[in-house]
Amino acid sequence: MNTMKETISIKLPDGSKIAVPTGSTPQDIANSIGPRLGNDVVVAKVNNTLVDLNTKLAKDCSLLLFTGDSEEGHDVLLHSTAHLMAQAVKLLYPDVKITIGPTIENGFYYDFDLDKGFSDEDLKIIESKMRELANSSQEIIREELTPFQAKNIFEDLNESYKVEIINEIDPDDQISIYKQSDFIDLCRGPHVSNTKKIKYFKLLSSSGAYWRGDESNKMLQRIYGTVFSSKEKLKKHLENLEKAKKRDHRKLGKELELFTFDSEVGAGLPLWLPKGTIIINELESLAKSEEKKRGYQEIKTPHLTKGTLYEKSGHLDHYKDSMYPPMIIDDLEYYLKPMNCPHHHKVYASKMRSYRDLPIRLSEYGTCYRYEKSGQLFGLMRVRSLQMNDAHIYCTEEQFKQEFLDVCKMYLYYFEIFDIKKYKMRLSLHDKKGLGKKYVNQPDLWKLTEKWVREVLIENSIQFYEIEGEAAFYGPKIDVQVWSAIGKEFTLATNQVDFSVPKKFNLTYKTKDGILKTPLCIHRAPLGTHERFIGFLIEHFGGNFPLWLAPIQVAVLPVSDKAIRYAQKVNEELINSGIRSEVDNRDEKIGSKIRNAEILKINIMIIVGEKEKLEKNITVRKRFLGDTGKTDLNSFIEKTKNEINNRRLPHSKKTKAKS
């Protein structure tokens, strides 16, 4: 006897319920609500699980429908378009082997095993084929299989990379494949239900990439692309990409003579030029000044250490792939340090501590070394040598919330200084499946410290979101995402709880009652690394640094050779007053000197000629404002030093950072 209900109840976001025939799909329900929603919807959430729109619903459930404007919908569009591109490439190049095609920020890529690279003309042809496939309205169908079944399919298709991926999956797991016409791909999904929902896309560029980012593997051909829910959003994104090209930190870093890389030094090892070093020193001065006010003590630790230290901390177990190989010295293994934490723990352990001493805040601008695969290196954003704005706070459980909050407040203070108006704080949690493997196996402490961090954020109205499976191996953490002035997203800083490693190092303090107790540790790096943060600042300000941060703050421009001596005297007084200044004494017309100073993005130009020399004054010109008139040098120095010392933002007032 068939007892299946003829209808099921669907709970909508507003709390209302509708009855629909059993076996209806989210797409059917969207169509019944309205033709516009039916056209725009790209993915559904059934009982808090994202599913394809052509999923048949067999029982009562709650339903959310997402268009391509939503975060969930945009991600599905990106992933589905990556598959559409792979299908087009496979049709145009039948011998190609497909590998992986993940989404990235506002985009996607797919890597292909092909003996030739893709030219700009090839990308146009591939994009045209994608449009043809999208317009053909192919249904996209999900199938769940065992790894054995999936392996047979991809072996028959001669897709060796897919077979390699399947071989790494537990044979008892269920995996999913997606079909659109004759094209089959391995993917967990979800995807759009029909290619006609993919409309506004663009292929952007191509490059070489090693399989799995490992230079010992074969070089593949990568194609990047993007997709949006509307023509207007795609157009806006492409305009932002053009702006981003002009602000690219690699391009501006070279033009402004901030840093360089050299093959004889090694990939991912930046050489800071004099002007870039000035920016580093200014950032370090800011951080040290703020940390001193907040009770931090500065320390210095060596660049390498015995491997036994990292065995004790757990870093060898969890981070060995990101560490440089050991050096054998006196029959012992030494490693270049990938992080400062174990050294700081040893500083804490250098003497007996009392509850009266806590909290102890130890800070260091320590250089660390991490082995990033060559395929993952990217300008200053992914390097192998990095200088960290690092510190560790050792505190009691009672002090924890205030200390953690104070670090978050430090973030907000820096956001204001650097005009960062948009940010997100991500609370990264453990997941239970990883206990004893990816995470230390102390479930009660995980729950407790995650609860504390959540309470700190909620009690102080700090907006955040949560994500499972992204915690550090020793505790939960806050990762800070920031957006530049042109909307580009960066991971900037971290604030981490450590309830595990201090115990491994036998770190203790004596309580009021004379009992030895293990402190909690907070790892924090509000400015991240110099490399990544300066890369962000270059793009955020477009090279137009605020005056206090600018490598050259003033250019003195003599109108003719007769004024050079006076220009040099002005320059000398500026330098003696602590203002970074230089004279342009080239045999060029004043217009050429002004243009050169503007190309070098120098904020202030002082123009001096025979008249200024006789009157013992200067003419001041500012970028974006033009000539601001004549003034006496002492008055100029006083106003300029005031602007520098107050760390004012360029061309605007400071605005409070918003989440």
PDB file of C-alpha atoms in Angstrom, residues 271-533:
ATOM      1  CA  LEU A 271      64.122  43.237  -1.100  1.00  0.00           C
ATOM      2  CA  TRP A 272      62.898  46.447   0.518  1.00  0.00           C
ATOM      3  CA  LEU A 273      64.287  49.531  -1.209  1.00  0.00           C
ATOM      4  CA  PRO A 274      64.994  52.730   0.770  1.00  0.00           C
ATOM      5  CA  LYS A 275      61.539  54.228   0.147  1.00  0.00           C
ATOM      6  CA  GLY A 276      59.742  51.005   1.069  1.00  0.00           C
ATOM      7  CA  THR A 277      61.863  50.709   4.193  1.00  0.00           C
ATOM      8  CA  ILE A 278      60.612  54.144   5.276  1.00  0.00           C
ATOM      9  CA  ILE A 279      57.029  52.836   5.143  1.00  0.00           C
ATOM     10  CA  ILE A 280      58.048  49.784   7.196  1.00  0.00           C
ATOM     11  CA  ASN A 281      59.710  52.000   9.796  1.00  0.00           C
ATOM     12  CA  GLU A 282      56.682  54.297  10.041  1.00  0.00           C
ATOM     13  CA  LEU A 283      54.305  51.360  10.526  1.00  0.00           C
ATOM     14  CA  GLU A 284      56.610  49.832  13.106  1.00  0.00           C
ATOM     15  CA  SER A 285      56.873  53.177  14.902  1.00  0.00           C
ATOM     16  CA  LEU A 286      53.065  53.458  14.982  1.00  0.00           C
ATOM     17  CA  ALA A 287      52.634  49.941  16.325  1.00  0.00           C
ATOM     18  CA  LYS A 288      55.390  50.239  18.932  1.00  0.00           C
ATOM     19  CA  SER A 289      54.001  53.556  20.138  1.00  0.00           C
ATOM     20  CA  GLU A 290      50.480  52.147  20.503  1.00  0.00           C
ATOM     21  CA  GLU A 291      51.694  48.935  22.093  1.00  0.00           C
ATOM     22  CA  LYS A 292      53.795  50.843  24.621  1.00  0.00           C
ATOM     23  CA  LYS A 293      50.684  52.815  25.664  1.00  0.00           C
ATOM     24  CA  ARG A 294      48.828  49.522  26.092  1.00  0.00           C
ATOM     25  CA  GLY A 295      51.438  47.883  28.320  1.00  0.00           C
ATOM     26  CA  TYR A 296      53.307  45.659  25.876  1.00  0.00           C
ATOM     27  CA  GLN A 297      56.959  44.737  26.444  1.00  0.00           C
ATOM     28  CA  GLU A 298      59.130  44.405  23.346  1.00  0.00           C
ATOM     29  CA  ILE A 299      61.400  41.379  22.933  1.00  0.00           C
ATOM     30  CA  LYS A 300      63.724  39.914  20.274  1.00  0.00           C
ATOM     31  CA  THR A 301      64.091  36.231  19.381  1.00  0.00           C
ATOM     32  CA  PRO A 302      66.361  34.340  16.940  1.00  0.00           C
ATOM     33  CA  HIS A 303      65.495  33.453  13.354  1.00  0.00           C
ATOM     34  CA  LEU A 304      65.990  29.710  13.862  1.00  0.00           C
ATOM     35  CA  THR A 305      65.711  27.104  16.559  1.00  0.00           C
ATOM     36  CA  LYS A 306      65.971  23.411  17.310  1.00  0.00           C
ATOM     37  CA  GLY A 307      63.300  21.189  15.845  1.00  0.00           C
ATOM     38  CA  THR A 308      62.479  19.871  19.312  1.00  0.00           C
ATOM     39  CA  LEU A 309      60.932  23.255  20.170  1.00  0.00           C
ATOM     40  CA  TYR A 310      58.451  22.901  17.292  1.00  0.00           C
ATOM     41  CA  GLU A 311      57.777  19.281  18.205  1.00  0.00           C
ATOM     42  CA  LYS A 312      56.776  20.458  21.663  1.00  0.00           C
ATOM     43  CA  SER A 313      54.563  23.276  20.339  1.00  0.00           C
ATOM     44  CA  GLY A 314      52.872  21.024  17.788  1.00  0.00           C
ATOM     45  CA  HIS A 315      53.920  23.122  14.799  1.00  0.00           C
ATOM     46  CA  LEU A 316      55.905  20.275  13.250  1.00  0.00           C
ATOM     47  CA  ASP A 317      52.782  18.107  13.286  1.00  0.00           C
ATOM     48  CA  HIS A 318      50.475  20.768  11.888  1.00  0.00           C
ATOM     49  CA  TYR A 319      52.664  23.096   9.762  1.00  0.00           C
ATOM     50  CA  LYS A 320      55.643  21.066   8.572  1.00  0.00           C
ATOM     51  CA  ASP A 321      54.572  21.375   4.911  1.00  0.00           C
ATOM     52  CA  SER A 322      54.805  25.171   5.276  1.00  0.00           C
ATOM     53  CA  MET A 323      58.243  25.087   6.925  1.00  0.00           C
ATOM     54  CA  TYR A 324      61.650  25.082   5.280  1.00  0.00           C
ATOM     55  CA  PRO A 325      63.546  21.762   5.490  1.00  0.00           C
ATOM     56  CA  PRO A 326      65.738  21.325   8.573  1.00  0.00           C
ATOM     57  CA  MET A 327      69.439  22.194   8.750  1.00  0.00           C
ATOM     58  CA  ILE A 328      71.629  19.609  10.485  1.00  0.00           C
ATOM     59  CA  ILE A 329      73.981  21.333  12.940  1.00  0.00           C
ATOM     60  CA  ASP A 330      75.962  19.338  15.519  1.00  0.00           C
ATOM     61  CA  ASP A 331      73.800  16.323  14.606  1.00  0.00           C
ATOM     62  CA  LEU A 332      70.679  18.269  15.575  1.00  0.00           C
ATOM     63  CA  GLU A 333      67.835  19.542  13.373  1.00  0.00           C
ATOM     64  CA  TYR A 334      67.372  23.321  13.244  1.00  0.00           C
ATOM     65  CA  TYR A 335      64.507  25.107  11.485  1.00  0.00           C
ATOM     66  CA  LEU A 336      63.996  28.648  10.247  1.00  0.00           C
ATOM     67  CA  LYS A 337      61.137  29.862  12.400  1.00  0.00           C
ATOM     68  CA  PRO A 338      57.706  29.955  10.710  1.00  0.00           C
ATOM     69  CA  MET A 339      56.179  31.807  13.671  1.00  0.00           C
ATOM     70  CA  ASN A 340      57.293  33.471  16.896  1.00  0.00           C
ATOM     71  CA  CYS A 341      54.971  31.734  19.375  1.00  0.00           C
ATOM     72  CA  PRO A 342      57.298  29.039  20.809  1.00  0.00           C
ATOM     73  CA  HIS A 343      60.082  31.585  21.340  1.00  0.00           C
ATOM     74  CA  HIS A 344      57.700  33.894  23.202  1.00  0.00           C
ATOM     75  CA  HIS A 345      56.583  30.997  25.397  1.00  0.00           C
ATOM     76  CA  LYS A 346      60.241  30.460  26.311  1.00  0.00           C
ATOM     77  CA  VAL A 347      60.597  34.147  27.226  1.00  0.00           C
ATOM     78  CA  TYR A 348      57.569  33.809  29.533  1.00  0.00           C
ATOM     79  CA  ALA A 349      59.118  30.665  31.044  1.00  0.00           C
ATOM     80  CA  SER A 350      62.425  32.414  31.746  1.00  0.00           C
ATOM     81  CA  LYS A 351      61.362  33.139  35.335  1.00  0.00           C
ATOM     82  CA  MET A 352      58.640  32.353  37.852  1.00  0.00           C
ATOM     83  CA  ARG A 353      55.452  34.400  37.332  1.00  0.00           C
ATOM     84  CA  SER A 354      52.859  35.540  39.855  1.00  0.00           C
ATOM     85  CA  TYR A 355      49.200  36.438  39.375  1.00  0.00           C
ATOM     86  CA  ARG A 356      50.363  39.988  40.179  1.00  0.00           C
ATOM     87  CA  ASP A 357      52.490  39.983  36.989  1.00  0.00           C
ATOM     88  CA  LEU A 358      49.609  39.065  34.690  1.00  0.00           C
ATOM     89  CA  PRO A 359      48.604  40.020  32.091  1.00  0.00           C
ATOM     90  CA  ILE A 360      52.034  39.860  30.435  1.00  0.00           C
ATOM     91  CA  ARG A 361      52.045  41.223  26.877  1.00  0.00           C
ATOM     92  CA  LEU A 362      55.150  40.361  24.820  1.00  0.00           C
ATOM     93  CA  SER A 363      55.544  41.952  21.364  1.00  0.00           C
ATOM     94  CA  GLU A 364      58.057  41.488  18.580  1.00  0.00           C
ATOM     95  CA  TYR A 365      58.613  42.485  14.985  1.00  0.00           C
ATOM     96  CA  GLY A 366      60.081  39.080  14.261  1.00  0.00           C
ATOM     97  CA  THR A 367      60.996  37.877  10.772  1.00  0.00           C
ATOM     98  CA  CYS A 368      59.494  34.464   9.973  1.00  0.00           C
ATOM     99  CA  TYR A 369      60.015  32.133   7.027  1.00  0.00           C
ATOM    100  CA  ARG A 370      57.382  29.966   5.409  1.00  0.00           C
ATOM    101  CA  TYR A 371      57.724  27.700   2.434  1.00  0.00           C
ATOM    102  CA  GLU A 372      54.931  28.817   0.119  1.00  0.00           C
ATOM    103  CA  LYS A 373      54.750  26.805  -3.087  1.00  0.00           C
ATOM    104  CA  SER A 374      56.038  28.787  -6.056  1.00  0.00           C
ATOM    105  CA  GLY A 375      52.653  28.623  -7.786  1.00  0.00           C
ATOM    106  CA  GLN A 376      51.073  30.364  -4.789  1.00  0.00           C
ATOM    107  CA  LEU A 377      53.553  33.263  -4.538  1.00  0.00           C
ATOM    108  CA  PHE A 378      51.987  36.618  -5.412  1.00  0.00           C
ATOM    109  CA  GLY A 379      53.863  39.901  -5.021  1.00  0.00           C
ATOM    110  CA  LEU A 380      53.848  40.965  -1.369  1.00  0.00           C
ATOM    111  CA  MET A 381      50.620  39.091  -0.671  1.00  0.00           C
ATOM    112  CA  ARG A 382      52.184  35.603  -0.549  1.00  0.00           C
ATOM    113  CA  VAL A 383      55.892  35.621   0.300  1.00  0.00           C
ATOM    114  CA  ARG A 384      58.403  33.330   1.985  1.00  0.00           C
ATOM    115  CA  SER A 385      60.014  35.927   4.259  1.00  0.00           C
ATOM    116  CA  LEU A 386      57.641  37.985   6.402  1.00  0.00           C
ATOM    117  CA  GLN A 387      57.917  40.496   9.224  1.00  0.00           C
ATOM    118  CA  MET A 388      55.050  40.075  11.672  1.00  0.00           C
ATOM    119  CA  ASN A 389      53.373  42.630  13.919  1.00  0.00           C
ATOM    120  CA  ASP A 390      53.278  39.848  16.482  1.00  0.00           C
ATOM    121  CA  ALA A 391      52.490  39.643  20.190  1.00  0.00           C
ATOM    122  CA  HIS A 392      51.385  37.129  22.800  1.00  0.00           C
ATOM    123  CA  ILE A 393      49.312  38.003  25.843  1.00  0.00           C
ATOM    124  CA  TYR A 394      49.456  35.688  28.856  1.00  0.00           C
ATOM    125  CA  CYS A 395      46.500  36.169  31.173  1.00  0.00           C
ATOM    126  CA  THR A 396      44.179  34.551  33.690  1.00  0.00           C
ATOM    127  CA  GLU A 397      40.717  33.302  32.771  1.00  0.00           C
ATOM    128  CA  GLU A 398      39.244  36.306  34.594  1.00  0.00           C
ATOM    129  CA  GLN A 399      41.364  38.713  32.508  1.00  0.00           C
ATOM    130  CA  PHE A 400      40.721  36.987  29.176  1.00  0.00           C
ATOM    131  CA  LYS A 401      37.614  38.830  27.996  1.00  0.00           C
ATOM    132  CA  GLN A 402      39.076  42.303  28.592  1.00  0.00           C
ATOM    133  CA  GLU A 403      42.379  41.414  26.936  1.00  0.00           C
ATOM    134  CA  PHE A 404      40.638  39.912  23.913  1.00  0.00           C
ATOM    135  CA  LEU A 405      38.386  42.969  23.643  1.00  0.00           C
ATOM    136  CA  ASP A 406      41.357  45.353  23.866  1.00  0.00           C
ATOM    137  CA  VAL A 407      42.935  43.622  20.865  1.00  0.00           C
ATOM    138  CA  CYS A 408      39.688  44.032  18.900  1.00  0.00           C
ATOM    139  CA  LYS A 409      39.634  47.723  19.864  1.00  0.00           C
ATOM    140  CA  MET A 410      43.175  48.054  18.548  1.00  0.00           C
ATOM    141  CA  TYR A 411      41.911  46.788  15.169  1.00  0.00           C
ATOM    142  CA  LEU A 412      39.199  49.442  15.150  1.00  0.00           C
ATOM    143  CA  TYR A 413      41.720  52.158  16.000  1.00  0.00           C
ATOM    144  CA  TYR A 414      43.953  51.134  13.095  1.00  0.00           C
ATOM    145  CA  PHE A 415      40.950  50.988  10.753  1.00  0.00           C
ATOM    146  CA  GLU A 416      40.303  54.649  11.563  1.00  0.00           C
ATOM    147  CA  ILE A 417      43.925  55.667  10.946  1.00  0.00           C
ATOM    148  CA  PHE A 418      44.042  53.915   7.564  1.00  0.00           C
ATOM    149  CA  ASP A 419      40.517  54.893   6.455  1.00  0.00           C
ATOM    150  CA  ILE A 420      39.311  51.294   6.317  1.00  0.00           C
ATOM    151  CA  LYS A 421      35.557  51.762   6.176  1.00  0.00           C
ATOM    152  CA  LYS A 422      34.424  48.205   5.511  1.00  0.00           C
ATOM    153  CA  TYR A 423      35.538  45.160   7.457  1.00  0.00           C
ATOM    154  CA  LYS A 424      34.276  41.811   8.693  1.00  0.00           C
ATOM    155  CA  MET A 425      35.376  39.870  11.737  1.00  0.00           C
ATOM    156  CA  ARG A 426      35.142  36.130  11.220  1.00  0.00           C
ATOM    157  CA  LEU A 427      34.946  33.880  14.263  1.00  0.00           C
ATOM    158  CA  SER A 428      36.737  30.714  13.149  1.00  0.00           C
ATOM    159  CA  LEU A 429      35.621  27.646  15.096  1.00  0.00           C
ATOM    160  CA  HIS A 430      36.759  24.015  15.263  1.00  0.00           C
ATOM    161  CA  ASP A 431      34.680  21.142  13.974  1.00  0.00           C
ATOM    162  CA  LYS A 432      34.163  18.010  16.037  1.00  0.00           C
ATOM    163  CA  LYS A 433      35.350  15.666  13.287  1.00  0.00           C
ATOM    164  CA  GLY A 434      38.818  17.241  13.404  1.00  0.00           C
ATOM    165  CA  LEU A 435      39.406  16.701  17.135  1.00  0.00           C
ATOM    166  CA  GLY A 436      42.601  14.753  17.677  1.00  0.00           C
ATOM    167  CA  LYS A 437      43.677  15.357  14.061  1.00  0.00           C
ATOM    168  CA  LYS A 438      43.401  18.948  12.889  1.00  0.00           C
ATOM    169  CA  TYR A 439      42.600  20.270  16.387  1.00  0.00           C
ATOM    170  CA  VAL A 440      43.798  19.489  19.911  1.00  0.00           C
ATOM    171  CA  ASN A 441      41.445  16.963  21.467  1.00  0.00           C
ATOM    172  CA  GLN A 442      40.004  19.036  24.327  1.00  0.00           C
ATOM    173  CA  PRO A 443      36.301  19.451  23.447  1.00  0.00           C
ATOM    174  CA  ASP A 444      35.304  21.132  26.724  1.00  0.00           C
ATOM    175  CA  LEU A 445      37.959  23.844  26.343  1.00  0.00           C
ATOM    176  CA  TRP A 446      36.917  24.393  22.710  1.00  0.00           C
ATOM    177  CA  LYS A 447      33.312  24.999  23.765  1.00  0.00           C
ATOM    178  CA  LEU A 448      34.304  27.251  26.654  1.00  0.00           C
ATOM    179  CA  THR A 449      36.758  29.491  24.768  1.00  0.00           C
ATOM    180  CA  GLU A 450      34.479  29.754  21.717  1.00  0.00           C
ATOM    181  CA  LYS A 451      31.696  30.841  24.103  1.00  0.00           C
ATOM    182  CA  TRP A 452      33.956  33.481  25.684  1.00  0.00           C
ATOM    183  CA  VAL A 453      35.003  34.953  22.337  1.00  0.00           C
ATOM    184  CA  ARG A 454      31.403  35.020  21.104  1.00  0.00           C
ATOM    185  CA  GLU A 455      30.303  36.794  24.300  1.00  0.00           C
ATOM    186  CA  VAL A 456      33.063  39.431  23.999  1.00  0.00           C
ATOM    187  CA  LEU A 457      31.903  40.292  20.477  1.00  0.00           C
ATOM    188  CA  ILE A 458      28.175  40.311  21.275  1.00  0.00           C
ATOM    189  CA  GLU A 459      28.511  42.244  24.560  1.00  0.00           C
ATOM    190  CA  ASN A 460      30.497  44.981  22.800  1.00  0.00           C
ATOM    191  CA  SER A 461      28.323  45.169  19.651  1.00  0.00           C
ATOM    192  CA  ILE A 462      31.172  44.065  17.378  1.00  0.00           C
ATOM    193  CA  GLN A 463      29.630  42.568  14.255  1.00  0.00           C
ATOM    194  CA  PHE A 464      30.956  39.167  13.214  1.00  0.00           C
ATOM    195  CA  TYR A 465      30.024  35.927  11.540  1.00  0.00           C
ATOM    196  CA  GLU A 466      31.004  32.357  12.330  1.00  0.00           C
ATOM    197  CA  ILE A 467      32.567  29.602  10.267  1.00  0.00           C
ATOM    198  CA  GLU A 468      33.348  26.042  11.301  1.00  0.00           C
ATOM    199  CA  GLY A 469      36.600  24.263  10.572  1.00  0.00           C
ATOM    200  CA  GLU A 470      38.862  27.330  10.247  1.00  0.00           C
ATOM    201  CA  ALA A 471      40.231  27.628  13.809  1.00  0.00           C
ATOM    202  CA  ALA A 472      43.925  27.375  14.690  1.00  0.00           C
ATOM    203  CA  PHE A 473      44.898  23.917  15.924  1.00  0.00           C
ATOM    204  CA  TYR A 474      45.156  25.228  19.510  1.00  0.00           C
ATOM    205  CA  GLY A 475      42.015  27.377  19.791  1.00  0.00           C
ATOM    206  CA  PRO A 476      39.347  29.609  18.176  1.00  0.00           C
ATOM    207  CA  LYS A 477      40.336  32.833  16.466  1.00  0.00           C
ATOM    208  CA  ILE A 478      39.097  36.010  14.883  1.00  0.00           C
ATOM    209  CA  ASP A 479      40.226  36.582  11.291  1.00  0.00           C
ATOM    210  CA  VAL A 480      39.744  40.110   9.991  1.00  0.00           C
ATOM    211  CA  GLN A 481      38.702  40.737   6.390  1.00  0.00           C
ATOM    212  CA  VAL A 482      39.020  44.316   5.122  1.00  0.00           C
ATOM    213  CA  TRP A 483      38.063  46.004   1.877  1.00  0.00           C
ATOM    214  CA  SER A 484      40.222  48.554   0.061  1.00  0.00           C
ATOM    215  CA  ALA A 485      38.917  51.865  -1.279  1.00  0.00           C
ATOM    216  CA  ILE A 486      37.964  50.173  -4.575  1.00  0.00           C
ATOM    217  CA  GLY A 487      36.218  47.235  -2.927  1.00  0.00           C
ATOM    218  CA  LYS A 488      38.986  44.625  -3.086  1.00  0.00           C
ATOM    219  CA  GLU A 489      38.921  42.170  -0.176  1.00  0.00           C
ATOM    220  CA  PHE A 490      42.002  41.291   1.886  1.00  0.00           C
ATOM    221  CA  THR A 491      42.639  39.080   4.911  1.00  0.00           C
ATOM    222  CA  LEU A 492      44.477  41.440   7.234  1.00  0.00           C
ATOM    223  CA  ALA A 493      44.860  40.397  10.846  1.00  0.00           C
ATOM    224  CA  THR A 494      44.205  37.718  13.436  1.00  0.00           C
ATOM    225  CA  ASN A 495      43.335  37.418  17.131  1.00  0.00           C
ATOM    226  CA  GLN A 496      43.718  33.848  18.412  1.00  0.00           C
ATOM    227  CA  VAL A 497      42.998  32.019  21.658  1.00  0.00           C
ATOM    228  CA  ASP A 498      45.473  29.366  22.806  1.00  0.00           C
ATOM    229  CA  PHE A 499      44.344  27.090  25.636  1.00  0.00           C
ATOM    230  CA  SER A 500      46.639  24.187  24.715  1.00  0.00           C
ATOM    231  CA  VAL A 501      50.249  25.111  23.941  1.00  0.00           C
ATOM    232  CA  PRO A 502      51.055  26.967  27.229  1.00  0.00           C
ATOM    233  CA  LYS A 503      50.439  23.687  29.056  1.00  0.00           C
ATOM    234  CA  LYS A 504      52.839  21.842  26.724  1.00  0.00           C
ATOM    235  CA  PHE A 505      55.527  24.364  27.699  1.00  0.00           C
ATOM    236  CA  ASN A 506      54.699  24.049  31.409  1.00  0.00           C
ATOM    237  CA  LEU A 507      53.908  27.763  31.581  1.00  0.00           C
ATOM    238  CA  THR A 508      52.525  28.638  34.983  1.00  0.00           C
ATOM    239  CA  TYR A 509      51.825  31.468  37.380  1.00  0.00           C
ATOM    240  CA  LYS A 510      51.332  31.355  41.122  1.00  0.00           C
ATOM    241  CA  THR A 511      47.785  32.221  42.206  1.00  0.00           C
ATOM    242  CA  LYS A 512      46.804  34.148  45.357  1.00  0.00           C
ATOM    243  CA  ASP A 513      46.522  30.819  47.122  1.00  0.00           C
ATOM    244  CA  GLY A 514      50.033  29.760  46.081  1.00  0.00           C
ATOM    245  CA  ILE A 515      48.758  27.230  43.506  1.00  0.00           C
ATOM    246  CA  LEU A 516      50.498  26.908  40.133  1.00  0.00           C
ATOM    247  CA  LYS A 517      48.085  27.447  37.257  1.00  0.00           C
ATOM    248  CA  THR A 518      48.494  27.566  33.442  1.00  0.00           C
ATOM    249  CA  PRO A 519      47.729  30.963  31.828  1.00  0.00           C
ATOM    250  CA  LEU A 520      45.654  31.427  28.707  1.00  0.00           C
ATOM    251  CA  CYS A 521      47.510  32.863  25.731  1.00  0.00           C
ATOM    252  CA  ILE A 522      46.206  35.271  23.083  1.00  0.00           C
ATOM    253  CA  HIS A 523      48.128  35.411  19.795  1.00  0.00           C
ATOM    254  CA  ARG A 524      47.512  38.698  17.973  1.00  0.00           C
ATOM    255  CA  ALA A 525      48.789  40.527  14.899  1.00  0.00           C
ATOM    256  CA  PRO A 526      46.591  43.594  14.220  1.00  0.00           C
ATOM    257  CA  LEU A 527      48.693  44.768  11.260  1.00  0.00           C
ATOM    258  CA  GLY A 528      49.443  41.243  10.051  1.00  0.00           C
ATOM    259  CA  THR A 529      52.785  41.224   8.243  1.00  0.00           C
ATOM    260  CA  HIS A 530      54.591  44.246   6.777  1.00  0.00           C
ATOM    261  CA  GLU A 531      54.558  42.577   3.391  1.00  0.00           C
ATOM    262  CA  ARG A 532      50.827  41.904   3.154  1.00  0.00           C
ATOM    263  CA  PHE A 533      49.758  45.095   4.918  1.00  0.00           C
TER     264      PHE A 533
END
